[in-house]
Every structure is written in structure tokens, then in C-alpha cells.
Amino acid sequence: MLHLSSLISNIGSRNLKVTVRVDVADLRNHRTNRQPHQEFRTLGDARRWSSPAARSRGGGRIRRMGCSISGLNALYESATGGGDVWINERRFRVLRQIGEGGFAFVYLVREQQPASDAAPARRHAAHVSEDGIYAMKKVLIQSKEQLDLVREEIRVSSLFNHPNLLPLIDHAIIAVKSTQGDWSHEAYLLFPVHLDGTLFDNANIMLSRKEFYSTADVLQIFRQMCEGLKHMHSFDPPYAHNDVKPGNVLITRRKGQAPVATLMDFGSARPARKQIRSRSEALQLQEWAAEHCSAPYRAPELWDCPSHADIDERTDIWSLGCTLYAIMFNVSPFEYALGESGGSLQLAIVNGQLKWPAGPSPPYPDELRQFVIWMLQPQPAMRPHIGDVVLHVDKLITKYLS
């Protein structure tokens, strides 16, 4: 284990002592007489040591968090005020921030000229941006629990390969130690960029303009979401997304064509099927759902779980029904309860108290409303599985788009 310590002055508005832990393999001149520790006086020295050129000369290989990631590069740039971030051996220029939430920030980045011919070979051809523009999510990690969650998000995201699921292209995790001696981490996750925003963003704009999607667009957007979710539900064991909502559906507009829908954010995705056999297990599930599943789209059984229940992927079907409603009317189906005197979002959801918007609304066929009702059954056993949902939406597409 190699420890690197250096005092970096005036990072932001404070001094920060940074320590990076790395494993060193195949060090030249250390095969027979290895030293337990080695110290670099500057991050620049460490970065030069960890560069591809140095490694080609036998300088060793840095590994971190189970990934072959040159974390020192990213740390060096942030510590010295540079505008670049390194992920593995790929260098990205930060252009601007495009979003934030909780402990995460999303940046628009452009890939710089690869430093070696080896870097492009690792990329999936379908995920290479022609103009080098990507979205980079930076997560500030303050606890072991948060670190475990990020690692799980990376693991789960790497399982899926579908055109309607946002792919994780690359990632890095950096360990940092402050002057107070506390360890923290920063994670960098690289994704394709979608600059047209999410369904939630578009809904807010359309609501302010009193605009609605056409029946054709509603069905085609929804079908793409279903295809992505079907891919997850088809795993063995099936995976539930657990946070299907308009804010997690990216939209790409195409002139003269229906928008492309891409389901994202797999931080809450887990194996879908759980056997609940005690009150304690039921309360644990409810507590987990309260932290990971957005309240307006959370299934009734995750609000009030019985002490004896079999939970499955149909929790996502409830969320899918709520999202279809939101695509149609630009609002979620149960948040009306928050505006009522004595209203309760939980009671509205658990009792399935669905209300249709008052006033002028788009002339959607009644079959579309019945489709929503079919998915919003409070009893999970009464809800369809994703395969049935896809078959039904295909029938509606054939009827209304042909």
C-alpha cells in the first residue's frame, strides 16, 4: 500500500491535506526489496509516476476501488485548480454545470485528445460521442454507507445494455483525507449527454404553456420506457428500478418524429423479489423505500407493507402507471392530496384514490385512461406484469397510429 500526502494551498477558500491510497503492482527495482511505504513530495511527482508513459517504462500500475482508474490524475487537476478531470486514461474538460441534487453535481464535459491509443479500445462503439461531449456526474461521498450505495449503483448500472436504459460509460472513485483526518470520497460517473432534459422538465414547460403531448407521442414515449423496464425485469433474478418517475426519464427531441425516451438513475435498483415474513422486515422495507423511492410514485405496498407479503417487480408497474398519467397531464396523479385540507399523499396512494384533472384536457381516448387505471391497482396481484403492459401498448399503437 502506498500513501501519498501533500499540503495543497488555497483550494477554494481553505487549505486541504490530501491523502490518496493506491495499490502498487510490479514496481521496478522493488521485486526483491520492497519498501512498505513510499512518499511523493508533490502531486505532480505522483501524477508523472502514474502516467501511461511511466507505466510503459515499468513504473507500476495504480489500482483503486477495484477499478484500473488513475485517480491521482483527477485529484491533481482539482487540487491545482485545473479544469480537467481524468477517468482512467481519458481526459475531460469541464464546460459547465447542468444540474445538481443532494450530494451530486452534473457537468457537461468534452473529452480531450486521448493520451494513448489504448483508451479508445475499451469503449463500446455505440457509446462514443462524435463531438466528444458527455455528461459527468460527481458525487460527494461522506460515509461508508454512501460509498457502498455508489458502488452498488455502478455495479447495477453495468449489468444493463439496452437502448432505452442510460449506459454508464466509465467511472472513477477517489479517496481524499482532509486536514481533520477524516476520509471522504468523490465519485465520477460518465454518461452520454441528453440536453433536452427529462420528462419532468418538459412537463413543467408544457404545463406553463397549457400544452400536451399528442396521443401518438404519449404512446411512443411510454412504449420506450416499457422496453427499458422490460429488460430489467427479464433478468434472473428480475431487477426493479424502484424509482420510475418523469424526473428519471431523459427525452431527446427529433424533428418530425416522436421523442426518444431513456430511463436513467439506477441508484435504487435492486433484485425485485422479496419475501416479507415479519413486522420487523416490513418496517425495514418501508424505511428503505422512504429513502430510495420518490413518494408521489411509490407503490402502496412500499408505504404500508403487510407482515406477510411477497414483493415483486410490480412495484415498478405502479410507478409506470403514475408516470403515464404524468406524460398525459403534466402532473402526477396523487399529489392533488397535498393541496387539500387534511389531505394525505400516503392515504390517497394506499387507497388508490385516483382523480382526473379538472378543466380543459387533451382529447385522449378512454382506453388510455383505462390503461392507467389497470396499472394503478392498490393490490399488487391485480396489476399486470411488464410483458402484458407492452402487449397492450402495442395494441393501442396499432389502433391509434396506423
GROMACS .gro file of N, CA and C in nm, residues 114-233:
model
  360
  114PRO      N    1  -0.728   1.173  -2.664
  114PRO     CA    2  -0.680   1.062  -2.580
  114PRO      C    3  -0.528   1.061  -2.572
  115ALA      N    4  -0.478   1.029  -2.451
  115ALA     CA    5  -0.334   1.029  -2.430
  115ALA      C    6  -0.265   0.908  -2.489
  116SER      N    7  -0.342   0.803  -2.515
  116SER     CA    8  -0.281   0.683  -2.571
  116SER      C    9  -0.380   0.614  -2.662
  117ASP      N   10  -0.331   0.527  -2.746
  117ASP     CA   11  -0.418   0.453  -2.838
  117ASP      C   12  -0.498   0.346  -2.765
  118ALA      N   13  -0.458   0.315  -2.641
  118ALA     CA   14  -0.526   0.207  -2.569
  118ALA      C   15  -0.662   0.249  -2.516
  119ALA      N   16  -0.676   0.380  -2.485
  119ALA     CA   17  -0.800   0.426  -2.423
  119ALA      C   18  -0.923   0.404  -2.509
  120PRO      N   19  -0.923   0.441  -2.639
  120PRO     CA   20  -1.045   0.424  -2.717
  120PRO      C   21  -1.086   0.279  -2.733
  121ALA      N   22  -0.992   0.187  -2.724
  121ALA     CA   23  -1.024   0.047  -2.749
  121ALA      C   24  -1.117  -0.011  -2.644
  122ARG      N   25  -1.120   0.050  -2.526
  122ARG     CA   26  -1.204  -0.003  -2.419
  122ARG      C   27  -1.349   0.042  -2.431
  123ARG      N   28  -1.377   0.137  -2.518
  123ARG     CA   29  -1.511   0.194  -2.525
  123ARG      C   30  -1.603   0.111  -2.612
  124HIS      N   31  -1.730   0.109  -2.573
  124HIS     CA   32  -1.832   0.049  -2.657
  124HIS      C   33  -1.862   0.147  -2.770
  125ALA      N   34  -1.856   0.100  -2.893
  125ALA     CA   35  -1.870   0.189  -3.008
  125ALA      C   36  -1.999   0.269  -3.005
  126ALA      N   37  -2.108   0.209  -2.956
  126ALA     CA   38  -2.237   0.277  -2.955
  126ALA      C   39  -2.241   0.393  -2.856
  127HIS      N   40  -2.144   0.398  -2.762
  127HIS     CA   41  -2.147   0.499  -2.659
  127HIS      C   42  -2.042   0.608  -2.681
  128VAL      N   43  -1.974   0.606  -2.793
  128VAL     CA   44  -1.872   0.707  -2.823
  128VAL      C   45  -1.940   0.828  -2.883
  129SER      N   46  -1.920   0.943  -2.820
  129SER     CA   47  -1.978   1.067  -2.871
  129SER      C   48  -1.896   1.120  -2.988
  130GLU      N   49  -1.964   1.153  -3.097
  130GLU     CA   50  -1.892   1.202  -3.215
  130GLU      C   51  -1.823   1.336  -3.189
  131ASP      N   52  -1.885   1.420  -3.106
  131ASP     CA   53  -1.826   1.551  -3.077
  131ASP      C   54  -1.751   1.553  -2.944
  132GLY      N   55  -1.740   1.437  -2.879
  132GLY     CA   56  -1.665   1.429  -2.754
  132GLY      C   57  -1.737   1.486  -2.634
  133ILE      N   58  -1.868   1.517  -2.646
  133ILE     CA   59  -1.943   1.576  -2.537
  133ILE      C   60  -2.013   1.466  -2.456
  134TYR      N   61  -1.999   1.475  -2.323
  134TYR     CA   62  -2.061   1.378  -2.233
  134TYR      C   63  -2.119   1.451  -2.112
  135ALA      N   64  -2.195   1.376  -2.032
  135ALA     CA   65  -2.240   1.424  -1.902
  135ALA      C   66  -2.160   1.352  -1.795
  136MET      N   67  -2.108   1.426  -1.698
  136MET     CA   68  -2.031   1.367  -1.589
  136MET      C   69  -2.099   1.399  -1.456
  137LYS      N   70  -2.131   1.295  -1.382
  137LYS     CA   71  -2.193   1.310  -1.251
  137LYS      C   72  -2.085   1.297  -1.144
  138LYS      N   73  -2.075   1.399  -1.060
  138LYS     CA   74  -1.978   1.398  -0.950
  138LYS      C   75  -2.056   1.381  -0.819
  139VAL      N   76  -2.020   1.280  -0.742
  139VAL     CA   77  -2.090   1.251  -0.617
  139VAL      C   78  -1.994   1.273  -0.500
  140LEU      N   79  -2.033   1.355  -0.404
  140LEU     CA   80  -1.955   1.376  -0.283
  140LEU      C   81  -1.998   1.272  -0.180
  141ILE      N   82  -1.904   1.191  -0.136
  141ILE     CA   83  -1.935   1.076  -0.051
  141ILE      C   84  -1.878   1.103   0.088
  142GLN      N   85  -1.966   1.106   0.188
  142GLN     CA   86  -1.924   1.143   0.322
  142GLN      C   87  -1.925   1.028   0.422
  143SER      N   88  -1.974   0.911   0.382
  143SER     CA   89  -1.983   0.800   0.476
  143SER      C   90  -1.964   0.668   0.402
  144LYS      N   91  -1.937   0.564   0.480
  144LYS     CA   92  -1.923   0.430   0.420
  144LYS      C   93  -2.054   0.386   0.355
  145GLU      N   94  -2.166   0.422   0.417
  145GLU     CA   95  -2.296   0.385   0.360
  145GLU      C   96  -2.314   0.448   0.222
  146GLN      N   97  -2.278   0.577   0.209
  146GLN     CA   98  -2.287   0.643   0.079
  146GLN      C   99  -2.193   0.579  -0.022
  147LEU      N  100  -2.073   0.543   0.023
  147LEU     CA  101  -1.977   0.479  -0.066
  147LEU      C  102  -2.031   0.345  -0.115
  148ASP      N  103  -2.090   0.268  -0.025
  148ASP     CA  104  -2.149   0.139  -0.064
  148ASP      C  105  -2.261   0.158  -0.165
  149LEU      N  106  -2.341   0.264  -0.147
  149LEU     CA  107  -2.451   0.291  -0.240
  149LEU      C  108  -2.400   0.326  -0.378
  150VAL      N  109  -2.293   0.406  -0.384
  150VAL     CA  110  -2.236   0.443  -0.514
  150VAL      C  111  -2.177   0.320  -0.582
  151ARG      N  112  -2.107   0.238  -0.506
  151ARG     CA  113  -2.051   0.114  -0.564
  151ARG      C  114  -2.161   0.024  -0.618
  152GLU      N  115  -2.272   0.017  -0.544
  152GLU     CA  116  -2.385  -0.066  -0.588
  152GLU      C  117  -2.447  -0.008  -0.715
  153GLU      N  118  -2.459   0.126  -0.720
  153GLU     CA  119  -2.513   0.189  -0.841
  153GLU      C  120  -2.425   0.159  -0.962
  154ILE      N  121  -2.294   0.163  -0.943
  154ILE     CA  122  -2.202   0.132  -1.051
  154ILE      C  123  -2.217  -0.014  -1.094
  155ARG      N  124  -2.225  -0.103  -0.996
  155ARG     CA  125  -2.238  -0.246  -1.027
  155ARG      C  126  -2.367  -0.274  -1.104
  156VAL      N  127  -2.478  -0.220  -1.056
  156VAL     CA  128  -2.607  -0.246  -1.119
  156VAL      C  129  -2.613  -0.182  -1.257
  157SER      N  130  -2.563  -0.059  -1.269
  157SER     CA  131  -2.565   0.009  -1.399
  157SER      C  132  -2.488  -0.068  -1.504
  158SER      N  133  -2.385  -0.137  -1.461
  158SER     CA  134  -2.302  -0.213  -1.555
  158SER      C  135  -2.370  -0.340  -1.604
  159LEU      N  136  -2.479  -0.380  -1.539
  159LEU     CA  137  -2.549  -0.502  -1.580
  159LEU      C  138  -2.629  -0.484  -1.708
  160PHE      N  139  -2.680  -0.361  -1.730
  160PHE     CA  140  -2.781  -0.341  -1.833
  160PHE      C  141  -2.721  -0.291  -1.963
  161ASN      N  142  -2.776  -0.339  -2.072
  161ASN     CA  143  -2.734  -0.295  -2.205
  161ASN      C  144  -2.859  -0.290  -2.294
  162HIS      N  145  -2.922  -0.173  -2.299
  162HIS     CA  146  -3.046  -0.158  -2.374
  162HIS      C  147  -3.056  -0.013  -2.422
  163PRO      N  148  -3.107   0.010  -2.543
  163PRO     CA  149  -3.112   0.147  -2.597
  163PRO      C  150  -3.199   0.243  -2.518
  164ASN      N  151  -3.291   0.191  -2.436
  164ASN     CA  152  -3.377   0.279  -2.356
  164ASN      C  153  -3.336   0.284  -2.210
  165LEU      N  154  -3.215   0.237  -2.179
  165LEU     CA  155  -3.156   0.250  -2.047
  165LEU      C  156  -3.025   0.326  -2.060
  166LEU      N  157  -3.007   0.428  -1.977
  166LEU     CA  158  -2.887   0.512  -1.988
  166LEU      C  159  -2.763   0.431  -1.949
  167PRO      N  160  -2.665   0.419  -2.039
  167PRO     CA  161  -2.546   0.339  -2.007
  167PRO      C  162  -2.444   0.417  -1.925
  168LEU      N  163  -2.381   0.349  -1.832
  168LEU     CA  164  -2.267   0.404  -1.760
  168LEU      C  165  -2.143   0.374  -1.844
  169ILE      N  166  -2.079   0.477  -1.896
  169ILE     CA  167  -1.966   0.458  -1.987
  169ILE      C  168  -1.837   0.432  -1.911
  170ASP      N  169  -1.817   0.505  -1.804
  170ASP     CA  170  -1.692   0.492  -1.728
  170ASP      C  171  -1.714   0.550  -1.589
  171HIS      N  172  -1.622   0.524  -1.497
  171HIS     CA  173  -1.637   0.578  -1.363
  171HIS      C  174  -1.503   0.581  -1.292
  172ALA      N  175  -1.496   0.665  -1.189
  172ALA     CA  176  -1.377   0.673  -1.104
  172ALA      C  177  -1.422   0.706  -0.963
  173ILE      N  178  -1.349   0.654  -0.863
  173ILE     CA  179  -1.374   0.689  -0.724
  173ILE      C  180  -1.240   0.729  -0.662
  174ILE      N  181  -1.238   0.845  -0.598
  174ILE     CA  182  -1.115   0.900  -0.541
  174ILE      C  183  -1.129   0.909  -0.389
  175ALA      N  184  -1.030   0.862  -0.315
  175ALA     CA  185  -1.028   0.873  -0.169
  175ALA      C  186  -0.950   0.997  -0.129
  176VAL      N  187  -1.008   1.080  -0.043
  176VAL     CA  188  -0.946   1.207  -0.003
  176VAL      C  189  -0.949   1.217   0.149
  177LYS      N  190  -0.840   1.266   0.208
  177LYS     CA  191  -0.833   1.285   0.353
  177LYS      C  192  -0.813   1.433   0.383
  178SER      N  193  -0.900   1.488   0.467
  178SER     CA  194  -0.894   1.630   0.499
  178SER      C  195  -0.794   1.656   0.610
  179THR      N  196  -0.772   1.785   0.642
  179THR     CA  197  -0.679   1.822   0.750
  179THR      C  198  -0.729   1.772   0.885
  180GLN      N  199  -0.861   1.750   0.896
  180GLN     CA  200  -0.915   1.697   1.021
  180GLN      C  201  -0.893   1.546   1.035
  181GLY      N  202  -0.837   1.484   0.930
  181GLY     CA  203  -0.809   1.342   0.935
  181GLY      C  204  -0.924   1.253   0.895
  182ASP      N  205  -1.030   1.313   0.842
  182ASP     CA  206  -1.147   1.236   0.801
  182ASP      C  207  -1.134   1.193   0.655
  183TRP      N  208  -1.166   1.067   0.631
  183TRP     CA  209  -1.166   1.016   0.494
  183TRP      C  210  -1.300   1.047   0.428
  184SER      N  211  -1.295   1.089   0.305
  184SER     CA  212  -1.415   1.101   0.223
  184SER      C  213  -1.379   1.058   0.082
  185HIS      N  214  -1.477   1.049  -0.003
  185HIS     CA  215  -1.453   1.005  -0.140
  185HIS      C  216  -1.531   1.093  -0.237
  186GLU      N  217  -1.484   1.095  -0.359
  186GLU     CA  218  -1.557   1.157  -0.468
  186GLU      C  219  -1.569   1.055  -0.580
  187ALA      N  220  -1.688   1.043  -0.634
  187ALA     CA  221  -1.711   0.951  -0.746
  187ALA      C  222  -1.742   1.031  -0.871
  188TYR      N  223  -1.688   0.985  -0.984
  188TYR     CA  224  -1.713   1.047  -1.114
  188TYR      C  225  -1.775   0.941  -1.204
  189LEU      N  226  -1.896   0.967  -1.252
  189LEU     CA  227  -1.967   0.873  -1.339
  189LEU      C  228  -1.991   0.940  -1.474
  190LEU      N  229  -1.954   0.872  -1.581
  190LEU     CA  230  -1.961   0.930  -1.716
  190LEU      C  231  -2.077   0.868  -1.793
  191PHE      N  232  -2.160   0.955  -1.853
  191PHE     CA  233  -2.278   0.910  -1.928
  191PHE      C  234  -2.287   0.984  -2.061
  192PRO      N  235  -2.364   0.929  -2.156
  192PRO     CA  236  -2.399   1.008  -2.275
  192PRO      C  237  -2.480   1.130  -2.231
  193VAL      N  238  -2.474   1.237  -2.309
  193VAL     CA  239  -2.544   1.359  -2.271
  193VAL      C  240  -2.679   1.369  -2.343
  194HIS      N  241  -2.779   1.416  -2.271
  194HIS     CA  242  -2.913   1.441  -2.327
  194HIS      C  243  -2.953   1.582  -2.285
  195LEU      N  244  -2.941   1.677  -2.375
  195LEU     CA  245  -2.959   1.818  -2.340
  195LEU      C  246  -3.103   1.865  -2.346
  196ASP      N  247  -3.195   1.778  -2.389
  196ASP     CA  248  -3.336   1.818  -2.394
  196ASP      C  249  -3.408   1.798  -2.261
  197GLY      N  250  -3.335   1.754  -2.159
  197GLY     CA  251  -3.392   1.742  -2.026
  197GLY      C  252  -3.472   1.615  -2.006
  198THR      N  253  -3.545   1.613  -1.896
  198THR     CA  254  -3.624   1.497  -1.857
  198THR      C  255  -3.772   1.521  -1.888
  199LEU      N  256  -3.851   1.416  -1.873
  199LEU     CA  257  -3.996   1.432  -1.884
  199LEU      C  258  -4.048   1.534  -1.784
  200PHE      N  259  -3.988   1.537  -1.666
  200PHE     CA  260  -4.029   1.633  -1.564
  200PHE      C  261  -4.002   1.776  -1.610
  201ASP      N  262  -3.883   1.800  -1.665
  201ASP     CA  263  -3.851   1.933  -1.717
  201ASP      C  264  -3.950   1.974  -1.825
  202ASN      N  265  -3.976   1.883  -1.918
  202ASN     CA  266  -4.067   1.912  -2.028
  202ASN      C  267  -4.210   1.932  -1.978
  203ALA      N  268  -4.250   1.856  -1.875
  203ALA     CA  269  -4.385   1.870  -1.821
  203ALA      C  270  -4.406   2.008  -1.761
  204ASN      N  271  -4.306   2.059  -1.690
  204ASN     CA  272  -4.319   2.193  -1.631
  204ASN      C  273  -4.334   2.300  -1.738
  205ILE      N  274  -4.257   2.287  -1.846
  205ILE     CA  275  -4.267   2.384  -1.955
  205ILE      C  276  -4.404   2.374  -2.023
  206MET      N  277  -4.446   2.252  -2.052
  206MET     CA  278  -4.573   2.232  -2.121
  206MET      C  279  -4.691   2.274  -2.034
  207LEU      N  280  -4.680   2.253  -1.903
  207LEU     CA  281  -4.787   2.292  -1.811
  207LEU      C  282  -4.804   2.444  -1.811
  208SER      N  283  -4.691   2.515  -1.811
  208SER     CA  284  -4.698   2.662  -1.812
  208SER      C  285  -4.757   2.715  -1.942
  209ARG      N  286  -4.740   2.640  -2.050
  209ARG     CA  287  -4.793   2.681  -2.181
  209ARG      C  288  -4.929   2.619  -2.212
  210LYS      N  289  -4.978   2.537  -2.119
  210LYS     CA  290  -5.104   2.465  -2.138
  210LYS      C  291  -5.099   2.379  -2.264
  211GLU      N  292  -4.986   2.312  -2.280
  211GLU     CA  293  -4.965   2.222  -2.394
  211GLU      C  294  -4.965   2.077  -2.344
  212PHE      N  295  -4.997   1.984  -2.435
  212PHE     CA  296  -4.998   1.842  -2.400
  212PHE      C  297  -4.939   1.762  -2.515
  213TYR      N  298  -4.886   1.646  -2.482
  213TYR     CA  299  -4.840   1.554  -2.586
  213TYR      C  300  -4.961   1.499  -2.662
  214SER      N  301  -4.939   1.470  -2.788
  214SER     CA  302  -5.042   1.402  -2.866
  214SER      C  303  -5.054   1.257  -2.819
  215THR      N  304  -5.165   1.193  -2.853
  215THR     CA  305  -5.182   1.052  -2.818
  215THR      C  306  -5.068   0.968  -2.875
  216ALA      N  307  -5.026   0.999  -2.998
  216ALA     CA  308  -4.918   0.924  -3.061
  216ALA      C  309  -4.788   0.937  -2.982
  217ASP      N  310  -4.754   1.060  -2.941
  217ASP     CA  311  -4.631   1.081  -2.865
  217ASP      C  312  -4.639   1.015  -2.728
  218VAL      N  313  -4.754   1.024  -2.663
  218VAL     CA  314  -4.771   0.960  -2.532
  218VAL      C  315  -4.743   0.811  -2.542
  219LEU      N  316  -4.802   0.746  -2.641
  219LEU     CA  317  -4.786   0.601  -2.655
  219LEU      C  318  -4.643   0.563  -2.690
  220GLN      N  319  -4.579   0.639  -2.778
  220GLN     CA  320  -4.444   0.602  -2.820
  220GLN      C  321  -4.341   0.630  -2.711
  221ILE      N  322  -4.357   0.739  -2.637
  221ILE     CA  323  -4.268   0.764  -2.524
  221ILE      C  324  -4.284   0.653  -2.420
  222PHE      N  325  -4.409   0.621  -2.390
  222PHE     CA  326  -4.438   0.521  -2.288
  222PHE      C  327  -4.387   0.383  -2.329
  223ARG      N  328  -4.400   0.350  -2.455
  223ARG     CA  329  -4.355   0.219  -2.500
  223ARG      C  330  -4.204   0.204  -2.483
  224GLN      N  331  -4.129   0.309  -2.511
  224GLN     CA  332  -3.984   0.303  -2.495
  224GLN      C  333  -3.947   0.283  -2.348
  225MET      N  334  -4.017   0.351  -2.259
  225MET     CA  335  -3.994   0.329  -2.116
  225MET      C  336  -4.020   0.183  -2.079
  226CYS      N  337  -4.130   0.129  -2.131
  226CYS     CA  338  -4.165  -0.010  -2.102
  226CYS      C  339  -4.058  -0.107  -2.152
  227GLU      N  340  -4.002  -0.079  -2.269
  227GLU     CA  341  -3.898  -0.168  -2.323
  227GLU      C  342  -3.774  -0.167  -2.234
  228GLY      N  343  -3.734  -0.050  -2.185
  228GLY     CA  344  -3.621  -0.044  -2.095
  228GLY      C  345  -3.648  -0.118  -1.966
  229LEU      N  346  -3.768  -0.098  -1.911
  229LEU     CA  347  -3.804  -0.165  -1.786
  229LEU      C  348  -3.817  -0.316  -1.806
  230LYS      N  349  -3.867  -0.357  -1.922
  230LYS     CA  350  -3.879  -0.500  -1.951
  230LYS      C  351  -3.742  -0.567  -1.950
  231HIS      N  352  -3.640  -0.497  -1.999
  231HIS     CA  353  -3.504  -0.550  -1.997
  231HIS      C  354  -3.461  -0.578  -1.853
  232MET      N  355  -3.491  -0.486  -1.761
  232MET     CA  356  -3.454  -0.504  -1.621
  232MET      C  357  -3.534  -0.617  -1.557
  233HIS      N  358  -3.663  -0.622  -1.587
  233HIS     CA  359  -3.749  -0.724  -1.527
  233HIS      C  360  -3.722  -0.863  -1.582
   0.00000   0.00000   0.00000
